[in-house]
Each structure stands twice: as C-alpha cells, then as structure tokens.
C-alpha cells in the first residue's frame, strides 16, 4: 500500500459535521462555488423544461405516413427530459438553492431553443440540434464541477449519456425518413 494518509483525521471530521447541521448535505468540505453551481443547474433545468415542451409539441403535431414511430420516440424523449428536470431540481434543493420553474425567462435561461418545425423532418432536425447543444453544455458542466462537486458531476454525466442516446436516436430516424 502506498503511504497516502487519509485527508482529515476522524476527530476533526466529527467536529466539523456537528457545525451548521442546518446546511444538510452542504458541508465545510464542499469546495465548489455553490452559487455558480446552482446557477448552472438552473440553466440545465430550463434546458430540460424547454426540451419537454418542444418534444411534447412535436409528439402532438407529428403527422404523415411515418408519424407513428417518430411520435413514439418524441414522447419517450419528453418523458426522459422531464425525469432529468426532476433530478436537477432535487439536486438544487439539496444544495440549499431554489429550482427556477418560472415560465418567464425560461427560454433565455435555457441553452436549447424551442423551434416548432413544420414537417416531421424539421422537427427531428430541431430536436437533434437541441440535443447537441445540451451535450456540449453538459460536457462543459461536468468539467467545471470536476472533483469540487462530484455528486452534481455524476448526475450531469448520467444525463449527458442519455442526451447522447437521444441524439443517436434522432440521427437514425432522419436516416430512415430519407
Ligand atoms: Fe434531458
Ligand atoms: Fe435529450
């Protein structure tokens, strides 16, 4: 075994944990900039909520010979994005923040856009663009959270992997429609 001492001695750990118990999960060892983390997570929340709305719109508006399978995919993605929004909101609360569900300014806080699209192909393309925006912004968040907030990082990593699956689904759908 390498001679790598455990970082903090048990007595100090125990003493520290007793201070500010009202802060719950946010301990003295939390080294991230909490305000910034909450702001970024609120942007991610807005992104997910806009994606729910866009996918729902596309689900209800999907028409044409290929509509059935595509609509089912839209609905599945809408449900996934709602799950992501819930995960992110819960994490914000754990960090003693407040999740921003205010419809006013939602699109400004969101990284992804809300584009309705006229045809099935337009809708899929717009969803794909939105996924690609989310993928890049989540990858940046993962890097920013790093080891300062591993829980937020792992949550966003998990969501990122699903957005990558979504993008892959959409590219396959586009291929099938050609
Ligand atoms: Fe999502
Ligand atoms: Fe997605």
mmCIF file with all atom_site columns, C-alpha atoms and ligand atoms in Angstrom:
data_model
loop_
_atom_site.group_PDB
_atom_site.id
_atom_site.type_symbol
_atom_site.label_atom_id
_atom_site.label_alt_id
_atom_site.label_comp_id
_atom_site.label_asym_id
_atom_site.label_entity_id
_atom_site.label_seq_id
_atom_site.pdbx_PDB_ins_code
_atom_site.Cartn_x
_atom_site.Cartn_y
_atom_site.Cartn_z
_atom_site.occupancy
_atom_site.B_iso_or_equiv
_atom_site.pdbx_formal_charge
_atom_site.auth_seq_id
_atom_site.auth_comp_id
_atom_site.auth_asym_id
_atom_site.auth_atom_id
_atom_site.pdbx_PDB_model_num
ATOM   1   C  CA  . UNK A 1 1   ? 0.000   0.000  0.000   1.00 0.00 ? 1   UNK A CA  1
ATOM   2   C  CA  . UNK A 1 2   ? 1.252   3.447  -0.858  1.00 0.00 ? 2   UNK A CA  1
ATOM   3   C  CA  . UNK A 1 3   ? 1.761   5.762  2.065   1.00 0.00 ? 3   UNK A CA  1
ATOM   4   C  CA  . UNK A 1 4   ? -1.177  8.028  1.353   1.00 0.00 ? 4   UNK A CA  1
ATOM   5   C  CA  . UNK A 1 5   ? -2.736  9.342  4.547   1.00 0.00 ? 5   UNK A CA  1
ATOM   6   C  CA  . UNK A 1 6   ? -6.496  9.795  4.824   1.00 0.00 ? 6   UNK A CA  1
ATOM   7   C  CA  . UNK A 1 7   ? -7.062  13.504 4.381   1.00 0.00 ? 7   UNK A CA  1
ATOM   8   C  CA  . UNK A 1 8   ? -8.733  14.614 7.602   1.00 0.00 ? 8   UNK A CA  1
ATOM   9   C  CA  . UNK A 1 9   ? -8.426  12.952 10.992  1.00 0.00 ? 9   UNK A CA  1
ATOM   10  C  CA  . UNK A 1 10  ? -11.598 11.456 12.438  1.00 0.00 ? 10  UNK A CA  1
ATOM   11  C  CA  . UNK A 1 11  ? -11.836 13.864 15.363  1.00 0.00 ? 11  UNK A CA  1
ATOM   12  C  CA  . UNK A 1 12  ? -11.811 16.901 13.061  1.00 0.00 ? 12  UNK A CA  1
ATOM   13  C  CA  . UNK A 1 13  ? -14.293 15.252 10.678  1.00 0.00 ? 13  UNK A CA  1
ATOM   14  C  CA  . UNK A 1 14  ? -16.685 14.587 13.563  1.00 0.00 ? 14  UNK A CA  1
ATOM   15  C  CA  . UNK A 1 15  ? -16.358 18.096 14.951  1.00 0.00 ? 15  UNK A CA  1
ATOM   16  C  CA  . UNK A 1 16  ? -16.885 19.705 11.570  1.00 0.00 ? 16  UNK A CA  1
ATOM   17  C  CA  . UNK A 1 17  ? -20.007 17.637 10.884  1.00 0.00 ? 17  UNK A CA  1
ATOM   18  C  CA  . UNK A 1 18  ? -21.615 18.970 14.081  1.00 0.00 ? 18  UNK A CA  1
ATOM   19  C  CA  . UNK A 1 19  ? -21.257 22.578 12.983  1.00 0.00 ? 19  UNK A CA  1
ATOM   20  C  CA  . UNK A 1 20  ? -24.004 24.121 10.835  1.00 0.00 ? 20  UNK A CA  1
ATOM   21  C  CA  . UNK A 1 21  ? -26.083 20.959 10.701  1.00 0.00 ? 21  UNK A CA  1
ATOM   22  C  CA  . UNK A 1 22  ? -28.879 23.065 9.185   1.00 0.00 ? 22  UNK A CA  1
ATOM   23  C  CA  . UNK A 1 23  ? -26.856 23.116 5.966   1.00 0.00 ? 23  UNK A CA  1
ATOM   24  C  CA  . UNK A 1 24  ? -27.600 19.421 5.473   1.00 0.00 ? 24  UNK A CA  1
ATOM   25  C  CA  . UNK A 1 25  ? -25.647 17.944 2.587   1.00 0.00 ? 25  UNK A CA  1
ATOM   26  C  CA  . UNK A 1 26  ? -23.570 21.106 2.161   1.00 0.00 ? 26  UNK A CA  1
ATOM   27  C  CA  . UNK A 1 27  ? -20.619 20.509 4.477   1.00 0.00 ? 27  UNK A CA  1
ATOM   28  C  CA  . UNK A 1 28  ? -17.465 22.506 5.152   1.00 0.00 ? 28  UNK A CA  1
ATOM   29  C  CA  . UNK A 1 29  ? -15.626 20.259 2.728   1.00 0.00 ? 29  UNK A CA  1
ATOM   30  C  CA  . UNK A 1 30  ? -17.837 21.393 -0.167  1.00 0.00 ? 30  UNK A CA  1
ATOM   31  C  CA  . UNK A 1 31  ? -15.252 23.187 -2.263  1.00 0.00 ? 31  UNK A CA  1
ATOM   32  C  CA  . UNK A 1 32  ? -17.357 24.205 -5.271  1.00 0.00 ? 32  UNK A CA  1
ATOM   33  C  CA  . UNK A 1 33  ? -18.732 27.713 -5.684  1.00 0.00 ? 33  UNK A CA  1
ATOM   34  C  CA  . UNK A 1 34  ? -22.262 26.855 -4.589  1.00 0.00 ? 34  UNK A CA  1
ATOM   35  C  CA  . UNK A 1 35  ? -23.894 29.933 -6.137  1.00 0.00 ? 35  UNK A CA  1
ATOM   36  C  CA  . UNK A 1 36  ? -22.361 29.199 -9.527  1.00 0.00 ? 36  UNK A CA  1
ATOM   37  C  CA  . UNK A 1 37  ? -23.269 25.515 -9.330  1.00 0.00 ? 37  UNK A CA  1
ATOM   38  C  CA  . UNK A 1 38  ? -26.898 26.421 -8.561  1.00 0.00 ? 38  UNK A CA  1
ATOM   39  C  CA  . UNK A 1 39  ? -26.955 28.942 -11.413 1.00 0.00 ? 39  UNK A CA  1
ATOM   40  C  CA  . UNK A 1 40  ? -25.589 26.351 -13.865 1.00 0.00 ? 40  UNK A CA  1
ATOM   41  C  CA  . UNK A 1 41  ? -28.030 23.708 -12.617 1.00 0.00 ? 41  UNK A CA  1
ATOM   42  C  CA  . UNK A 1 42  ? -30.906 26.174 -13.058 1.00 0.00 ? 42  UNK A CA  1
ATOM   43  C  CA  . UNK A 1 43  ? -29.794 26.696 -16.660 1.00 0.00 ? 43  UNK A CA  1
ATOM   44  C  CA  . UNK A 1 44  ? -29.761 22.925 -17.109 1.00 0.00 ? 44  UNK A CA  1
ATOM   45  C  CA  . UNK A 1 45  ? -33.244 22.782 -15.545 1.00 0.00 ? 45  UNK A CA  1
ATOM   46  C  CA  . UNK A 1 46  ? -34.505 25.416 -18.003 1.00 0.00 ? 46  UNK A CA  1
ATOM   47  C  CA  . UNK A 1 47  ? -32.924 23.490 -20.882 1.00 0.00 ? 47  UNK A CA  1
ATOM   48  C  CA  . UNK A 1 48  ? -34.702 20.289 -19.840 1.00 0.00 ? 48  UNK A CA  1
ATOM   49  C  CA  . UNK A 1 49  ? -38.054 22.055 -19.409 1.00 0.00 ? 49  UNK A CA  1
ATOM   50  C  CA  . UNK A 1 50  ? -37.797 23.666 -22.856 1.00 0.00 ? 50  UNK A CA  1
ATOM   51  C  CA  . UNK A 1 51  ? -36.942 20.237 -24.273 1.00 0.00 ? 51  UNK A CA  1
ATOM   52  C  CA  . UNK A 1 52  ? -40.012 18.715 -22.596 1.00 0.00 ? 52  UNK A CA  1
ATOM   53  C  CA  . UNK A 1 53  ? -42.216 21.400 -24.175 1.00 0.00 ? 53  UNK A CA  1
ATOM   54  C  CA  . UNK A 1 54  ? -40.641 21.051 -27.617 1.00 0.00 ? 54  UNK A CA  1
ATOM   55  C  CA  . UNK A 1 55  ? -40.871 17.255 -27.636 1.00 0.00 ? 55  UNK A CA  1
ATOM   56  C  CA  . UNK A 1 56  ? -44.483 17.401 -26.430 1.00 0.00 ? 56  UNK A CA  1
ATOM   57  C  CA  . UNK A 1 57  ? -45.373 19.836 -29.199 1.00 0.00 ? 57  UNK A CA  1
ATOM   58  C  CA  . UNK A 1 58  ? -43.663 17.567 -31.738 1.00 0.00 ? 58  UNK A CA  1
ATOM   59  C  CA  . UNK A 1 59  ? -45.390 14.499 -30.317 1.00 0.00 ? 59  UNK A CA  1
ATOM   60  C  CA  . UNK A 1 60  ? -48.839 16.018 -30.745 1.00 0.00 ? 60  UNK A CA  1
ATOM   61  C  CA  . UNK A 1 61  ? -48.066 17.585 -34.128 1.00 0.00 ? 61  UNK A CA  1
ATOM   62  C  CA  . UNK A 1 62  ? -46.370 14.613 -35.793 1.00 0.00 ? 62  UNK A CA  1
ATOM   63  C  CA  . UNK A 1 63  ? -48.399 13.673 -38.861 1.00 0.00 ? 63  UNK A CA  1
ATOM   64  C  CA  . UNK A 1 64  ? -47.859 11.718 -42.053 1.00 0.00 ? 64  UNK A CA  1
ATOM   65  C  CA  . UNK A 1 65  ? -47.076 8.187  -43.070 1.00 0.00 ? 65  UNK A CA  1
ATOM   66  C  CA  . UNK A 1 66  ? -44.003 7.899  -40.828 1.00 0.00 ? 66  UNK A CA  1
ATOM   67  C  CA  . UNK A 1 67  ? -45.562 9.706  -37.903 1.00 0.00 ? 67  UNK A CA  1
ATOM   68  C  CA  . UNK A 1 68  ? -46.378 6.860  -35.566 1.00 0.00 ? 68  UNK A CA  1
ATOM   69  C  CA  . UNK A 1 69  ? -42.886 5.599  -34.786 1.00 0.00 ? 69  UNK A CA  1
ATOM   70  C  CA  . UNK A 1 70  ? -41.430 9.083  -34.720 1.00 0.00 ? 70  UNK A CA  1
ATOM   71  C  CA  . UNK A 1 71  ? -44.151 10.371 -32.388 1.00 0.00 ? 71  UNK A CA  1
ATOM   72  C  CA  . UNK A 1 72  ? -43.485 7.491  -30.009 1.00 0.00 ? 72  UNK A CA  1
ATOM   73  C  CA  . UNK A 1 73  ? -39.817 8.485  -29.935 1.00 0.00 ? 73  UNK A CA  1
ATOM   74  C  CA  . UNK A 1 74  ? -40.737 12.147 -29.260 1.00 0.00 ? 74  UNK A CA  1
ATOM   75  C  CA  . UNK A 1 75  ? -42.913 11.090 -26.347 1.00 0.00 ? 75  UNK A CA  1
ATOM   76  C  CA  . UNK A 1 76  ? -40.201 8.861  -24.903 1.00 0.00 ? 76  UNK A CA  1
ATOM   77  C  CA  . UNK A 1 77  ? -37.702 11.713 -25.089 1.00 0.00 ? 77  UNK A CA  1
ATOM   78  C  CA  . UNK A 1 78  ? -40.186 14.153 -23.497 1.00 0.00 ? 78  UNK A CA  1
ATOM   79  C  CA  . UNK A 1 79  ? -40.572 11.732 -20.574 1.00 0.00 ? 79  UNK A CA  1
ATOM   80  C  CA  . UNK A 1 80  ? -36.789 11.356 -20.232 1.00 0.00 ? 80  UNK A CA  1
ATOM   81  C  CA  . UNK A 1 81  ? -36.303 15.149 -20.228 1.00 0.00 ? 81  UNK A CA  1
ATOM   82  C  CA  . UNK A 1 82  ? -38.974 15.521 -17.528 1.00 0.00 ? 82  UNK A CA  1
ATOM   83  C  CA  . UNK A 1 83  ? -37.081 12.978 -15.438 1.00 0.00 ? 83  UNK A CA  1
ATOM   84  C  CA  . UNK A 1 84  ? -33.863 14.961 -15.934 1.00 0.00 ? 84  UNK A CA  1
ATOM   85  C  CA  . UNK A 1 85  ? -35.614 18.177 -14.897 1.00 0.00 ? 85  UNK A CA  1
ATOM   86  C  CA  . UNK A 1 86  ? -36.805 16.484 -11.688 1.00 0.00 ? 86  UNK A CA  1
ATOM   87  C  CA  . UNK A 1 87  ? -33.342 15.126 -10.881 1.00 0.00 ? 87  UNK A CA  1
ATOM   88  C  CA  . UNK A 1 88  ? -31.760 18.550 -11.394 1.00 0.00 ? 88  UNK A CA  1
ATOM   89  C  CA  . UNK A 1 89  ? -34.413 20.352 -9.319  1.00 0.00 ? 89  UNK A CA  1
ATOM   90  C  CA  . UNK A 1 90  ? -33.900 17.903 -6.449  1.00 0.00 ? 90  UNK A CA  1
ATOM   91  C  CA  . UNK A 1 91  ? -30.139 18.442 -6.544  1.00 0.00 ? 91  UNK A CA  1
ATOM   92  C  CA  . UNK A 1 92  ? -30.587 22.235 -6.465  1.00 0.00 ? 92  UNK A CA  1
ATOM   93  C  CA  . UNK A 1 93  ? -32.666 21.863 -3.294  1.00 0.00 ? 93  UNK A CA  1
ATOM   94  C  CA  . UNK A 1 94  ? -30.014 19.570 -1.760  1.00 0.00 ? 94  UNK A CA  1
ATOM   95  C  CA  . UNK A 1 95  ? -27.530 22.373 -2.343  1.00 0.00 ? 95  UNK A CA  1
ATOM   96  C  CA  . UNK A 1 96  ? -29.842 24.726 -0.423  1.00 0.00 ? 96  UNK A CA  1
ATOM   97  C  CA  . UNK A 1 97  ? -30.874 26.516 -3.599  1.00 0.00 ? 97  UNK A CA  1
ATOM   98  C  CA  . UNK A 1 98  ? -34.262 27.076 -5.233  1.00 0.00 ? 98  UNK A CA  1
ATOM   99  C  CA  . UNK A 1 99  ? -35.160 25.498 -8.571  1.00 0.00 ? 99  UNK A CA  1
ATOM   100 C  CA  . UNK A 1 100 ? -36.365 28.123 -11.014 1.00 0.00 ? 100 UNK A CA  1
ATOM   101 C  CA  . UNK A 1 101 ? -39.588 26.962 -12.682 1.00 0.00 ? 101 UNK A CA  1
ATOM   102 C  CA  . UNK A 1 102 ? -40.665 30.477 -13.649 1.00 0.00 ? 102 UNK A CA  1
ATOM   103 C  CA  . UNK A 1 103 ? -42.007 30.378 -17.235 1.00 0.00 ? 103 UNK A CA  1
ATOM   104 C  CA  . UNK A 1 104 ? -40.892 33.978 -17.589 1.00 0.00 ? 104 UNK A CA  1
ATOM   105 C  CA  . UNK A 1 105 ? -37.362 33.960 -18.935 1.00 0.00 ? 105 UNK A CA  1
ATOM   106 C  CA  . UNK A 1 106 ? -37.371 30.176 -19.345 1.00 0.00 ? 106 UNK A CA  1
ATOM   107 C  CA  . UNK A 1 107 ? -36.134 30.390 -22.943 1.00 0.00 ? 107 UNK A CA  1
ATOM   108 C  CA  . UNK A 1 108 ? -33.416 32.856 -22.011 1.00 0.00 ? 108 UNK A CA  1
ATOM   109 C  CA  . UNK A 1 109 ? -32.105 30.624 -19.230 1.00 0.00 ? 109 UNK A CA  1
ATOM   110 C  CA  . UNK A 1 110 ? -32.291 27.529 -21.452 1.00 0.00 ? 110 UNK A CA  1
ATOM   111 C  CA  . UNK A 1 111 ? -29.346 26.656 -23.662 1.00 0.00 ? 111 UNK A CA  1
ATOM   112 C  CA  . UNK A 1 112 ? -31.523 24.759 -26.126 1.00 0.00 ? 112 UNK A CA  1
ATOM   113 C  CA  . UNK A 1 113 ? -34.066 26.533 -28.323 1.00 0.00 ? 113 UNK A CA  1
ATOM   114 C  CA  . UNK A 1 114 ? -37.771 25.985 -28.841 1.00 0.00 ? 114 UNK A CA  1
ATOM   115 C  CA  . UNK A 1 115 ? -38.393 25.538 -32.556 1.00 0.00 ? 115 UNK A CA  1
ATOM   116 C  CA  . UNK A 1 116 ? -41.736 24.080 -33.636 1.00 0.00 ? 116 UNK A CA  1
ATOM   117 C  CA  . UNK A 1 117 ? -40.813 22.931 -37.152 1.00 0.00 ? 117 UNK A CA  1
ATOM   118 C  CA  . UNK A 1 118 ? -43.337 22.354 -39.952 1.00 0.00 ? 118 UNK A CA  1
ATOM   119 C  CA  . UNK A 1 119 ? -42.522 18.872 -41.155 1.00 0.00 ? 119 UNK A CA  1
ATOM   120 C  CA  . UNK A 1 120 ? -41.535 15.698 -39.372 1.00 0.00 ? 120 UNK A CA  1
ATOM   121 C  CA  . UNK A 1 121 ? -38.005 16.087 -40.738 1.00 0.00 ? 121 UNK A CA  1
ATOM   122 C  CA  . UNK A 1 122 ? -37.799 19.695 -39.488 1.00 0.00 ? 122 UNK A CA  1
ATOM   123 C  CA  . UNK A 1 123 ? -38.935 18.604 -36.053 1.00 0.00 ? 123 UNK A CA  1
ATOM   124 C  CA  . UNK A 1 124 ? -36.361 15.817 -35.845 1.00 0.00 ? 124 UNK A CA  1
ATOM   125 C  CA  . UNK A 1 125 ? -33.602 18.165 -37.036 1.00 0.00 ? 125 UNK A CA  1
ATOM   126 C  CA  . UNK A 1 126 ? -34.521 20.795 -34.442 1.00 0.00 ? 126 UNK A CA  1
ATOM   127 C  CA  . UNK A 1 127 ? -34.592 18.187 -31.694 1.00 0.00 ? 127 UNK A CA  1
ATOM   128 C  CA  . UNK A 1 128 ? -31.211 16.930 -32.834 1.00 0.00 ? 128 UNK A CA  1
ATOM   129 C  CA  . UNK A 1 129 ? -29.769 20.453 -32.717 1.00 0.00 ? 129 UNK A CA  1
ATOM   130 C  CA  . UNK A 1 130 ? -31.181 20.923 -29.205 1.00 0.00 ? 130 UNK A CA  1
ATOM   131 C  CA  . UNK A 1 131 ? -29.666 17.623 -28.063 1.00 0.00 ? 131 UNK A CA  1
ATOM   132 C  CA  . UNK A 1 132 ? -26.304 18.631 -29.498 1.00 0.00 ? 132 UNK A CA  1
ATOM   133 C  CA  . UNK A 1 133 ? -26.461 21.940 -27.616 1.00 0.00 ? 133 UNK A CA  1
ATOM   134 C  CA  . UNK A 1 134 ? -27.311 20.112 -24.378 1.00 0.00 ? 134 UNK A CA  1
ATOM   135 C  CA  . UNK A 1 135 ? -24.499 17.603 -24.968 1.00 0.00 ? 135 UNK A CA  1
ATOM   136 C  CA  . UNK A 1 136 ? -21.890 20.335 -25.308 1.00 0.00 ? 136 UNK A CA  1
ATOM   137 C  CA  . UNK A 1 137 ? -23.121 22.409 -22.388 1.00 0.00 ? 137 UNK A CA  1
ATOM   138 C  CA  . UNK A 1 138 ? -23.405 19.366 -20.087 1.00 0.00 ? 138 UNK A CA  1
ATOM   139 C  CA  . UNK A 1 139 ? -19.920 18.230 -21.037 1.00 0.00 ? 139 UNK A CA  1
ATOM   140 C  CA  . UNK A 1 140 ? -18.658 21.675 -20.006 1.00 0.00 ? 140 UNK A CA  1
ATOM   141 C  CA  . UNK A 1 141 ? -20.552 21.469 -16.720 1.00 0.00 ? 141 UNK A CA  1
ATOM   142 C  CA  . UNK A 1 142 ? -19.022 18.071 -15.994 1.00 0.00 ? 142 UNK A CA  1
ATOM   143 C  CA  . UNK A 1 143 ? -15.588 19.601 -16.452 1.00 0.00 ? 143 UNK A CA  1
ATOM   144 C  CA  . UNK A 1 144 ? -16.461 22.603 -14.302 1.00 0.00 ? 144 UNK A CA  1
ATOM   145 C  CA  . UNK A 1 145 ? -17.879 20.533 -11.404 1.00 0.00 ? 145 UNK A CA  1
ATOM   146 C  CA  . UNK A 1 146 ? -14.866 18.230 -11.519 1.00 0.00 ? 146 UNK A CA  1
ATOM   147 C  CA  . UNK A 1 147 ? -13.918 16.998 -8.074  1.00 0.00 ? 147 UNK A CA  1
ATOM   148 C  CA  . UNK A 1 148 ? -15.406 20.020 -6.296  1.00 0.00 ? 148 UNK A CA  1
ATOM   149 C  CA  . UNK A 1 149 ? -18.953 18.664 -6.607  1.00 0.00 ? 149 UNK A CA  1
ATOM   150 C  CA  . UNK A 1 150 ? -18.737 15.007 -7.636  1.00 0.00 ? 150 UNK A CA  1
ATOM   151 C  CA  . UNK A 1 151 ? -22.453 14.402 -6.986  1.00 0.00 ? 151 UNK A CA  1
ATOM   152 C  CA  . UNK A 1 152 ? -23.586 17.124 -9.392  1.00 0.00 ? 152 UNK A CA  1
ATOM   153 C  CA  . UNK A 1 153 ? -20.917 15.974 -11.818 1.00 0.00 ? 153 UNK A CA  1
ATOM   154 C  CA  . UNK A 1 154 ? -22.114 12.348 -11.770 1.00 0.00 ? 154 UNK A CA  1
ATOM   155 C  CA  . UNK A 1 155 ? -25.737 13.413 -12.154 1.00 0.00 ? 155 UNK A CA  1
ATOM   156 C  CA  . UNK A 1 156 ? -24.919 15.537 -15.194 1.00 0.00 ? 156 UNK A CA  1
ATOM   157 C  CA  . UNK A 1 157 ? -22.699 12.755 -16.579 1.00 0.00 ? 157 UNK A CA  1
ATOM   158 C  CA  . UNK A 1 158 ? -25.670 10.382 -16.392 1.00 0.00 ? 158 UNK A CA  1
ATOM   159 C  CA  . UNK A 1 159 ? -27.954 12.901 -18.105 1.00 0.00 ? 159 UNK A CA  1
ATOM   160 C  CA  . UNK A 1 160 ? -25.286 13.610 -20.724 1.00 0.00 ? 160 UNK A CA  1
ATOM   161 C  CA  . UNK A 1 161 ? -25.164 9.920  -21.642 1.00 0.00 ? 161 UNK A CA  1
ATOM   162 C  CA  . UNK A 1 162 ? -28.951 9.912  -22.193 1.00 0.00 ? 162 UNK A CA  1
ATOM   163 C  CA  . UNK A 1 163 ? -28.771 13.061 -24.354 1.00 0.00 ? 163 UNK A CA  1
ATOM   164 C  CA  . UNK A 1 164 ? -26.146 11.301 -26.466 1.00 0.00 ? 164 UNK A CA  1
ATOM   165 C  CA  . UNK A 1 165 ? -28.548 8.376  -26.883 1.00 0.00 ? 165 UNK A CA  1
ATOM   166 C  CA  . UNK A 1 166 ? -31.298 10.822 -27.852 1.00 0.00 ? 166 UNK A CA  1
ATOM   167 C  CA  . UNK A 1 167 ? -29.071 12.427 -30.496 1.00 0.00 ? 167 UNK A CA  1
ATOM   168 C  CA  . UNK A 1 168 ? -28.221 8.983  -31.822 1.00 0.00 ? 168 UNK A CA  1
ATOM   169 C  CA  . UNK A 1 169 ? -31.932 8.005  -31.977 1.00 0.00 ? 169 UNK A CA  1
ATOM   170 C  CA  . UNK A 1 170 ? -32.722 11.183 -33.903 1.00 0.00 ? 170 UNK A CA  1
ATOM   171 C  CA  . UNK A 1 171 ? -29.931 10.713 -36.419 1.00 0.00 ? 171 UNK A CA  1
ATOM   172 C  CA  . UNK A 1 172 ? -31.206 7.180  -37.050 1.00 0.00 ? 172 UNK A CA  1
ATOM   173 C  CA  . UNK A 1 173 ? -34.768 8.484  -37.512 1.00 0.00 ? 173 UNK A CA  1
ATOM   174 C  CA  . UNK A 1 174 ? -33.523 11.045 -40.035 1.00 0.00 ? 174 UNK A CA  1
ATOM   175 C  CA  . UNK A 1 175 ? -31.774 8.262  -41.926 1.00 0.00 ? 175 UNK A CA  1
ATOM   176 C  CA  . UNK A 1 176 ? -34.948 6.164  -42.019 1.00 0.00 ? 176 UNK A CA  1
ATOM   177 C  CA  . UNK A 1 177 ? -37.003 9.057  -43.395 1.00 0.00 ? 177 UNK A CA  1
ATOM   178 C  CA  . UNK A 1 178 ? -34.685 9.642  -46.357 1.00 0.00 ? 178 UNK A CA  1
HETATM 179 FE FE1 . LIG B 2 .   ? -32.507 15.727 -20.856 1.00 0.00 ? 1   LIG B FE1 1
HETATM 180 FE FE1 . LIG B 2 .   ? -32.499 14.726 -24.714 1.00 0.00 ? 2   LIG B FE1 1
#
